mmCIF file of C-alpha atoms and ligand atoms in Angstrom:
data_model
loop_
_atom_site.group_PDB
_atom_site.id
_atom_site.type_symbol
_atom_site.label_atom_id
_atom_site.label_comp_id
_atom_site.label_asym_id
_atom_site.label_seq_id
_atom_site.Cartn_x
_atom_site.Cartn_y
_atom_site.Cartn_z
ATOM 1 C CA MET A 15 88.432 -93.787 -49.555
ATOM 2 C CA ARG A 16 87.197 -90.679 -47.850
ATOM 3 C CA PRO A 17 88.275 -87.494 -49.530
ATOM 4 C CA ARG A 18 90.752 -85.485 -47.530
ATOM 5 C CA SER A 19 89.090 -82.512 -45.961
ATOM 6 C CA VAL A 20 90.119 -79.234 -47.455
ATOM 7 C CA ARG A 21 90.936 -76.729 -44.762
ATOM 8 C CA PRO A 22 90.078 -73.121 -45.577
ATOM 9 C CA PRO A 23 92.871 -70.660 -44.924
ATOM 10 C CA ALA A 24 92.976 -69.472 -41.299
ATOM 11 C CA GLY A 25 92.160 -65.925 -42.377
ATOM 12 C CA LEU A 26 88.965 -67.083 -44.006
ATOM 13 C CA VAL A 27 87.917 -68.975 -40.865
ATOM 14 C CA ALA A 28 88.523 -65.886 -38.756
ATOM 15 C CA GLY A 29 86.555 -63.771 -41.220
ATOM 16 C CA LEU A 30 83.629 -66.193 -41.138
ATOM 17 C CA LEU A 31 83.616 -66.209 -37.347
ATOM 18 C CA VAL A 32 83.577 -62.418 -37.262
ATOM 19 C CA THR A 33 80.705 -62.373 -39.764
ATOM 20 C CA LEU A 34 78.730 -64.972 -37.806
ATOM 21 C CA ALA A 35 79.285 -63.087 -34.569
ATOM 22 C CA ALA A 36 78.102 -59.881 -36.202
ATOM 23 C CA CYS A 37 74.979 -61.666 -37.483
ATOM 24 C CA ALA A 38 74.261 -63.046 -34.031
ATOM 25 C CA ASP A 39 74.532 -59.564 -32.523
ATOM 26 C CA ALA A 40 72.600 -57.740 -35.250
ATOM 27 C CA PRO A 41 69.143 -56.862 -33.966
ATOM 28 C CA ARG A 42 66.302 -58.465 -35.865
ATOM 29 C CA PRO A 43 64.725 -55.970 -38.292
ATOM 30 C CA ILE A 44 61.337 -54.783 -37.083
ATOM 31 C CA ALA A 45 59.141 -52.752 -39.405
ATOM 32 C CA VAL A 46 58.226 -49.252 -38.256
ATOM 33 C CA ILE A 47 54.828 -48.566 -39.806
ATOM 34 C CA GLY A 48 53.732 -44.927 -39.639
ATOM 35 C CA HIS A 49 50.022 -45.344 -38.884
ATOM 36 C CA ARG A 50 48.145 -42.740 -40.921
ATOM 37 C CA GLY A 51 51.561 -41.069 -41.085
ATOM 38 C CA ALA A 52 52.868 -39.822 -37.764
ATOM 39 C CA SER A 53 49.341 -39.230 -36.587
ATOM 40 C CA ALA A 54 50.149 -38.493 -32.957
ATOM 41 C CA ASP A 55 52.067 -35.432 -34.115
ATOM 42 C CA ALA A 56 50.208 -34.297 -37.231
ATOM 43 C CA PRO A 57 46.662 -34.596 -38.577
ATOM 44 C CA GLU A 58 46.208 -38.157 -39.818
ATOM 45 C CA HIS A 59 46.132 -38.792 -43.548
ATOM 46 C CA THR A 60 47.642 -35.459 -44.539
ATOM 47 C CA PHE A 61 50.885 -34.997 -46.460
ATOM 48 C CA ALA A 62 52.263 -33.304 -43.347
ATOM 49 C CA SER A 63 51.645 -36.499 -41.406
ATOM 50 C CA TRP A 64 53.375 -38.806 -43.888
ATOM 51 C CA ASP A 65 56.230 -36.315 -44.345
ATOM 52 C CA ARG A 66 56.706 -36.324 -40.577
ATOM 53 C CA ALA A 67 56.684 -40.127 -40.569
ATOM 54 C CA VAL A 68 59.433 -40.125 -43.194
ATOM 55 C CA ALA A 69 61.450 -37.621 -41.166
ATOM 56 C CA ASP A 70 60.938 -39.726 -38.036
ATOM 57 C CA GLY A 71 62.334 -42.840 -39.687
ATOM 58 C CA ALA A 72 59.226 -44.843 -40.559
ATOM 59 C CA ASP A 73 59.918 -47.764 -42.883
ATOM 60 C CA TRP A 74 56.327 -47.795 -44.141
ATOM 61 C CA LEU A 75 53.699 -45.117 -44.710
ATOM 62 C CA GLU A 76 50.294 -46.476 -43.768
ATOM 63 C CA PHE A 77 46.958 -45.201 -45.056
ATOM 64 C CA ASP A 78 43.343 -46.227 -45.607
ATOM 65 C CA LEU A 79 41.318 -46.083 -48.804
ATOM 66 C CA GLN A 80 37.678 -45.128 -49.206
ATOM 67 C CA ARG A 81 35.763 -44.621 -52.446
ATOM 68 C CA THR A 82 33.590 -41.654 -53.364
ATOM 69 C CA ALA A 83 30.173 -41.789 -55.035
ATOM 70 C CA ASP A 84 31.841 -41.114 -58.384
ATOM 71 C CA SER A 85 34.412 -43.877 -57.818
ATOM 72 C CA VAL A 86 37.489 -41.891 -56.870
ATOM 73 C CA LEU A 87 39.780 -43.621 -54.366
ATOM 74 C CA VAL A 88 40.510 -41.184 -51.559
ATOM 75 C CA VAL A 89 42.446 -41.474 -48.333
ATOM 76 C CA LEU A 90 40.455 -41.323 -45.138
ATOM 77 C CA HIS A 91 40.056 -43.707 -42.233
ATOM 78 C CA ASP A 92 36.381 -43.490 -41.366
ATOM 79 C CA ASP A 93 33.476 -44.407 -43.627
ATOM 80 C CA ALA A 94 32.022 -41.064 -42.575
ATOM 81 C CA LEU A 95 33.566 -37.609 -42.903
ATOM 82 C CA ASP A 96 32.366 -36.213 -39.607
ATOM 83 C CA ARG A 97 35.256 -36.953 -37.263
ATOM 84 C CA THR A 98 38.085 -35.451 -39.296
ATOM 85 C CA ALA A 99 36.548 -33.302 -42.029
ATOM 86 C CA ARG A 100 35.581 -29.683 -41.563
ATOM 87 C CA GLY A 101 34.172 -27.513 -44.276
ATOM 88 C CA PRO A 102 31.898 -24.811 -45.456
ATOM 89 C CA THR A 103 29.204 -27.119 -46.792
ATOM 90 C CA PRO A 104 27.111 -30.042 -45.485
ATOM 91 C CA ALA A 105 28.975 -32.157 -48.044
ATOM 92 C CA CYS A 106 31.818 -32.417 -45.513
ATOM 93 C CA THR A 107 29.604 -34.604 -43.334
ATOM 94 C CA GLY A 108 28.072 -38.025 -43.896
ATOM 95 C CA LEU A 109 29.372 -41.061 -45.718
ATOM 96 C CA VAL A 110 32.316 -40.678 -48.080
ATOM 97 C CA ARG A 111 30.650 -43.065 -50.517
ATOM 98 C CA ALA A 112 27.641 -40.722 -50.695
ATOM 99 C CA ARG A 113 29.779 -37.753 -51.829
ATOM 100 C CA ALA A 114 31.323 -36.984 -55.199
ATOM 101 C CA ARG A 115 35.007 -36.118 -55.264
ATOM 102 C CA ALA A 116 34.217 -32.516 -56.295
ATOM 103 C CA GLU A 117 32.000 -32.143 -53.233
ATOM 104 C CA LEU A 118 34.945 -33.070 -51.019
ATOM 105 C CA ALA A 119 37.275 -30.515 -52.600
ATOM 106 C CA ALA A 120 36.443 -27.830 -50.036
ATOM 107 C CA CYS A 121 36.688 -30.153 -47.026
ATOM 108 C CA ASP A 122 39.656 -29.809 -44.686
ATOM 109 C CA VAL A 123 41.015 -32.777 -42.699
ATOM 110 C CA ALA A 124 43.745 -30.862 -40.853
ATOM 111 C CA ARG A 125 41.736 -28.313 -38.894
ATOM 112 C CA TRP A 126 40.146 -30.802 -36.451
ATOM 113 C CA PHE A 127 43.635 -31.502 -35.103
ATOM 114 C CA ARG A 128 43.793 -27.963 -33.712
ATOM 115 C CA GLU A 129 40.578 -28.570 -31.818
ATOM 116 C CA ARG A 130 42.556 -31.233 -29.905
ATOM 117 C CA HIS A 131 45.911 -29.419 -29.968
ATOM 118 C CA PRO A 132 45.261 -25.646 -29.873
ATOM 119 C CA GLU A 133 48.998 -24.981 -29.601
ATOM 120 C CA ALA A 134 49.669 -26.550 -33.027
ATOM 121 C CA THR A 135 49.273 -23.285 -34.932
ATOM 122 C CA TRP A 136 51.423 -24.668 -37.777
ATOM 123 C CA VAL A 137 48.439 -26.812 -38.760
ATOM 124 C CA ASP A 138 46.793 -23.662 -40.194
ATOM 125 C CA THR A 139 49.476 -23.538 -42.883
ATOM 126 C CA ILE A 140 49.404 -27.115 -44.169
ATOM 127 C CA ASP A 141 47.508 -28.699 -47.039
ATOM 128 C CA GLY A 142 44.328 -30.041 -45.453
ATOM 129 C CA ARG A 143 42.650 -31.395 -48.577
ATOM 130 C CA ILE A 144 41.570 -35.032 -48.632
ATOM 131 C CA PRO A 145 44.306 -36.778 -50.636
ATOM 132 C CA THR A 146 43.561 -39.142 -53.492
ATOM 133 C CA LEU A 147 45.340 -42.468 -53.973
ATOM 134 C CA ASP A 148 46.807 -41.136 -57.209
ATOM 135 C CA GLU A 149 48.405 -38.212 -55.392
ATOM 136 C CA ILE A 150 50.053 -40.476 -52.853
ATOM 137 C CA LEU A 151 51.316 -42.943 -55.426
ATOM 138 C CA VAL A 152 53.072 -40.036 -57.136
ATOM 139 C CA ARG A 153 54.281 -38.030 -54.141
ATOM 140 C CA TYR A 154 55.686 -41.018 -52.258
ATOM 141 C CA ARG A 155 56.885 -43.012 -55.253
ATOM 142 C CA ALA A 156 60.318 -43.527 -53.673
ATOM 143 C CA HIS A 157 58.910 -44.717 -50.363
ATOM 144 C CA ALA A 158 57.253 -47.887 -49.068
ATOM 145 C CA LEU A 159 53.468 -47.844 -48.811
ATOM 146 C CA TYR A 160 51.237 -49.919 -46.551
ATOM 147 C CA ILE A 161 47.769 -49.548 -48.008
ATOM 148 C CA GLU A 162 44.498 -50.617 -46.402
ATOM 149 C CA LEU A 163 41.389 -51.385 -48.425
ATOM 150 C CA LYS A 164 38.589 -50.168 -46.154
ATOM 151 C CA SER A 165 35.072 -51.532 -46.581
ATOM 152 C CA PRO A 166 35.731 -53.108 -49.994
ATOM 153 C CA GLU A 167 32.411 -55.005 -49.715
ATOM 154 C CA SER A 168 30.616 -51.658 -49.952
ATOM 155 C CA ALA A 169 32.507 -50.717 -53.100
ATOM 156 C CA PRO A 170 32.227 -53.381 -55.816
ATOM 157 C CA GLY A 171 35.169 -53.174 -58.223
ATOM 158 C CA MET A 172 37.346 -51.344 -55.696
ATOM 159 C CA VAL A 173 40.060 -54.008 -55.817
ATOM 160 C CA GLU A 174 40.356 -53.865 -59.585
ATOM 161 C CA GLN A 175 40.338 -50.073 -59.542
ATOM 162 C CA PHE A 176 43.037 -50.054 -56.878
ATOM 163 C CA LEU A 177 45.255 -52.433 -58.849
ATOM 164 C CA ALA A 178 44.727 -50.373 -61.998
ATOM 165 C CA ALA A 179 45.984 -47.299 -60.127
ATOM 166 C CA LEU A 180 49.089 -49.173 -58.940
ATOM 167 C CA GLU A 181 49.692 -50.285 -62.516
ATOM 168 C CA ARG A 182 49.132 -46.819 -63.956
ATOM 169 C CA HIS A 183 51.713 -45.305 -61.636
ATOM 170 C CA GLY A 184 54.330 -48.006 -62.228
ATOM 171 C CA TRP A 185 54.100 -49.664 -58.824
ATOM 172 C CA LEU A 186 53.616 -53.111 -60.341
ATOM 173 C CA ALA A 187 56.162 -52.754 -63.122
ATOM 174 C CA THR A 188 59.197 -54.066 -61.246
ATOM 175 C CA ALA A 189 59.847 -56.398 -58.322
ATOM 176 C CA GLU A 190 61.680 -53.538 -56.613
ATOM 177 C CA ALA A 191 58.562 -51.352 -56.692
ATOM 178 C CA ARG A 192 56.199 -54.202 -55.739
ATOM 179 C CA ASP A 193 58.405 -54.980 -52.736
ATOM 180 C CA ARG A 194 57.737 -51.466 -51.456
ATOM 181 C CA LEU A 195 54.032 -52.237 -51.215
ATOM 182 C CA LEU A 196 52.049 -54.046 -48.562
ATOM 183 C CA VAL A 197 48.292 -54.321 -48.981
ATOM 184 C CA GLN A 198 46.159 -54.891 -45.888
ATOM 185 C CA SER A 199 42.494 -55.429 -45.238
ATOM 186 C CA PHE A 200 40.111 -56.931 -42.735
ATOM 187 C CA SER A 201 38.354 -58.481 -45.740
ATOM 188 C CA PRO A 202 39.755 -61.910 -46.724
ATOM 189 C CA GLY A 203 37.705 -61.754 -49.923
ATOM 190 C CA ALA A 204 39.293 -58.490 -51.033
ATOM 191 C CA LEU A 205 42.800 -59.786 -50.329
ATOM 192 C CA GLN A 206 42.075 -63.033 -52.152
ATOM 193 C CA ARG A 207 40.960 -61.044 -55.178
ATOM 194 C CA VAL A 208 44.194 -59.025 -55.062
ATOM 195 C CA HIS A 209 46.208 -62.240 -54.758
ATOM 196 C CA ALA A 210 44.418 -63.848 -57.705
ATOM 197 C CA ARG A 211 45.219 -60.875 -59.924
ATOM 198 C CA VAL A 212 48.731 -59.990 -58.714
ATOM 199 C CA PRO A 213 50.187 -63.027 -56.916
ATOM 200 C CA GLY A 214 53.511 -61.261 -56.341
ATOM 201 C CA LEU A 215 51.999 -58.524 -54.215
ATOM 202 C CA ARG A 216 52.483 -59.039 -50.474
ATOM 203 C CA LEU A 217 49.307 -58.951 -48.423
ATOM 204 C CA ILE A 218 48.562 -58.638 -44.727
ATOM 205 C CA GLN A 219 45.354 -60.030 -43.282
ATOM 206 C CA LEU A 220 44.167 -57.741 -40.503
ATOM 207 C CA VAL A 221 42.655 -59.539 -37.528
ATOM 208 C CA GLY A 222 40.583 -57.542 -35.082
ATOM 209 C CA ASP A 223 38.847 -60.250 -33.060
ATOM 210 C CA SER A 224 40.365 -63.096 -31.070
ATOM 211 C CA ILE A 225 40.607 -66.353 -32.945
ATOM 212 C CA PRO A 226 39.168 -69.263 -30.899
ATOM 213 C CA GLU A 227 41.898 -71.695 -29.904
ATOM 214 C CA ALA A 228 40.599 -74.526 -32.094
ATOM 215 C CA ALA A 229 40.411 -72.202 -35.090
ATOM 216 C CA VAL A 230 43.957 -70.788 -34.922
ATOM 217 C CA GLU A 231 45.615 -73.434 -37.091
ATOM 218 C CA PRO A 232 42.952 -73.638 -39.827
ATOM 219 C CA THR A 233 42.569 -69.854 -39.900
ATOM 220 C CA LEU A 234 46.303 -69.309 -40.326
ATOM 221 C CA ASP A 235 46.498 -72.099 -42.914
ATOM 222 C CA SER A 236 43.811 -70.348 -44.894
ATOM 223 C CA ILE A 237 45.517 -66.942 -44.588
ATOM 224 C CA ALA A 238 48.883 -68.390 -45.613
ATOM 225 C CA ARG A 239 47.393 -69.360 -48.990
ATOM 226 C CA TYR A 240 47.123 -65.724 -50.059
ATOM 227 C CA ALA A 241 48.884 -63.485 -47.534
ATOM 228 C CA ALA A 242 52.432 -62.847 -46.374
ATOM 229 C CA GLY A 243 51.366 -62.060 -42.861
ATOM 230 C CA ILE A 244 48.780 -61.100 -40.306
ATOM 231 C CA GLY A 245 48.074 -57.746 -38.703
ATOM 232 C CA PRO A 246 46.512 -58.511 -35.355
ATOM 233 C CA SER A 247 45.258 -55.932 -32.920
ATOM 234 C CA GLY A 248 47.559 -55.681 -29.917
ATOM 235 C CA ARG A 249 44.531 -56.633 -27.830
ATOM 236 C CA ILE A 250 44.274 -60.118 -29.328
ATOM 237 C CA LEU A 251 47.906 -61.049 -29.900
ATOM 238 C CA THR A 252 48.949 -64.012 -27.774
ATOM 239 C CA PRO A 253 52.278 -65.875 -27.665
ATOM 240 C CA ARG A 254 50.408 -68.855 -29.129
ATOM 241 C CA LEU A 255 49.110 -66.832 -32.111
ATOM 242 C CA LEU A 256 52.542 -65.285 -32.697
ATOM 243 C CA ALA A 257 54.300 -68.665 -32.612
ATOM 244 C CA ALA A 258 51.690 -70.335 -34.809
ATOM 245 C CA ALA A 259 51.891 -67.549 -37.401
ATOM 246 C CA HIS A 260 55.687 -67.704 -37.473
ATOM 247 C CA ALA A 261 55.576 -71.485 -37.779
ATOM 248 C CA LYS A 262 53.589 -71.016 -40.976
ATOM 249 C CA GLY A 263 56.008 -68.409 -42.303
ATOM 250 C CA LEU A 264 53.629 -65.509 -41.733
ATOM 251 C CA LEU A 265 54.828 -62.058 -40.696
ATOM 252 C CA VAL A 266 53.173 -60.530 -37.653
ATOM 253 C CA HIS A 267 52.592 -56.752 -37.718
ATOM 254 C CA VAL A 268 50.692 -55.535 -34.669
ATOM 255 C CA TYR A 269 48.377 -52.507 -34.525
ATOM 256 C CA THR A 270 48.273 -49.883 -33.028
ATOM 257 C CA VAL A 271 51.162 -49.538 -30.605
ATOM 258 C CA ASN A 272 51.864 -46.113 -29.143
ATOM 259 C CA GLU A 273 53.312 -46.756 -25.694
ATOM 260 C CA GLU A 274 56.998 -47.405 -25.147
ATOM 261 C CA ALA A 275 56.453 -50.240 -22.650
ATOM 262 C CA GLN A 276 54.223 -52.099 -25.119
ATOM 263 C CA MET A 277 56.767 -51.534 -27.894
ATOM 264 C CA ARG A 278 59.499 -53.071 -25.754
ATOM 265 C CA ALA A 279 57.318 -56.035 -24.786
ATOM 266 C CA LEU A 280 56.379 -56.753 -28.402
ATOM 267 C CA ILE A 281 59.993 -56.478 -29.543
ATOM 268 C CA ALA A 282 60.975 -58.972 -26.855
ATOM 269 C CA ALA A 283 58.092 -61.236 -27.876
ATOM 270 C CA GLY A 284 59.399 -61.348 -31.455
ATOM 271 C CA VAL A 285 56.893 -59.480 -33.627
ATOM 272 C CA ASP A 286 57.991 -58.399 -37.108
ATOM 273 C CA GLY A 287 56.582 -54.891 -37.082
ATOM 274 C CA MET A 288 54.214 -52.434 -35.475
ATOM 275 C CA PHE A 289 51.739 -49.886 -36.686
ATOM 276 C CA THR A 290 52.287 -46.785 -34.605
ATOM 277 C CA ASP A 291 51.093 -43.190 -34.499
ATOM 278 C CA ARG A 292 54.564 -42.423 -33.092
ATOM 279 C CA PRO A 293 57.105 -43.827 -35.567
ATOM 280 C CA GLY A 294 59.815 -41.592 -34.106
ATOM 281 C CA LEU A 295 59.361 -43.174 -30.693
ATOM 282 C CA LEU A 296 59.465 -46.717 -32.080
ATOM 283 C CA ARG A 297 62.576 -45.841 -34.081
ATOM 284 C CA ARG A 298 64.266 -44.573 -30.905
ATOM 285 C CA VAL A 299 63.252 -47.663 -28.944
ATOM 286 C CA LEU A 300 64.668 -49.878 -31.686
ATOM 287 C CA ALA A 301 67.869 -47.853 -31.911
ATOM 288 C CA ALA A 302 68.423 -48.278 -28.175
ATOM 289 C CA ARG A 303 68.378 -52.081 -28.359
HETATM 290 O O1 G3P B 12 45.771 -50.928 -40.594
HETATM 291 C C1 G3P B 12 46.104 -51.394 -39.339
HETATM 292 C C2 G3P B 12 45.238 -50.672 -38.487
HETATM 293 O O2 G3P B 12 45.336 -49.389 -38.952
HETATM 294 C C3 G3P B 12 43.807 -51.145 -38.604
HETATM 295 O O3 G3P B 12 43.068 -50.316 -37.888
HETATM 296 O O4 G3P B 12 41.224 -48.831 -37.807
HETATM 297 O O5 G3P B 12 43.486 -47.903 -37.626
HETATM 298 O O6 G3P B 12 42.678 -48.748 -39.813
HETATM 299 P P1 G3P B 12 42.611 -48.872 -38.317
HETATM 300 CA CA1 CA B 13 44.580 -48.765 -41.275
#
């Protein structure tokens, strides 16, 4: 004998329908990743830039790690100092890995921004020192950090040193803190080493070059063994790559998206997040959905 169906009270049905309707209408969350902070509006990789990204509504504060000759992890995009560092000594030029941390102390990574934006006189008043990883892990301890390991092949032991810093500052102590970290790299080897040591840490495999059609599936299968997602350049993202990544449960965070039309197109396409120099703009575009 079939059991008699138990009807939920009418009020409960109505409540469920309202909830389902609200879910259907709720826009899909899309991560706003402040690329080097809010680097269209402030000098990249300065506290002013990340503070602006926070004020503009970024979900994630993105930055790149380099290592000095005396093994200090510092925050700078380029392997070389020349593009963004200015200073009184020749030590503010050349490769970061050829300079000791103390040599970098007098370098300023804010001033170059005024060469591009002479009207930004406020830049003269901000802290233009090259930040260390330790400083960021402390200053932004309540925020969500999206950290790139740059050139880890040139810095043996960088992964272990990086994880030790996260540990030292309590970022690995709880699931809540770990969930506010994403670690990205173009180096599969570096990410695999992170995954082997801290399996609970979410990783994003950056992808700069197109993946040949026949290699899409095996490449994504390989990435899915250690990473939570891919970070493709906007130049190489195709509907096929997006769909294949999603089919394997991988997030897709696209870099670097600064134009409103491209933001709208990527939102419509179904990406999970974007790296942008203009987090305020992306936040406004998302709010207008
Ligand atoms: O980290 C994503 C994107 O930032 C990779 O490119 O060169 O800006 O670090 P890049
Ligand atoms: Ca980066």
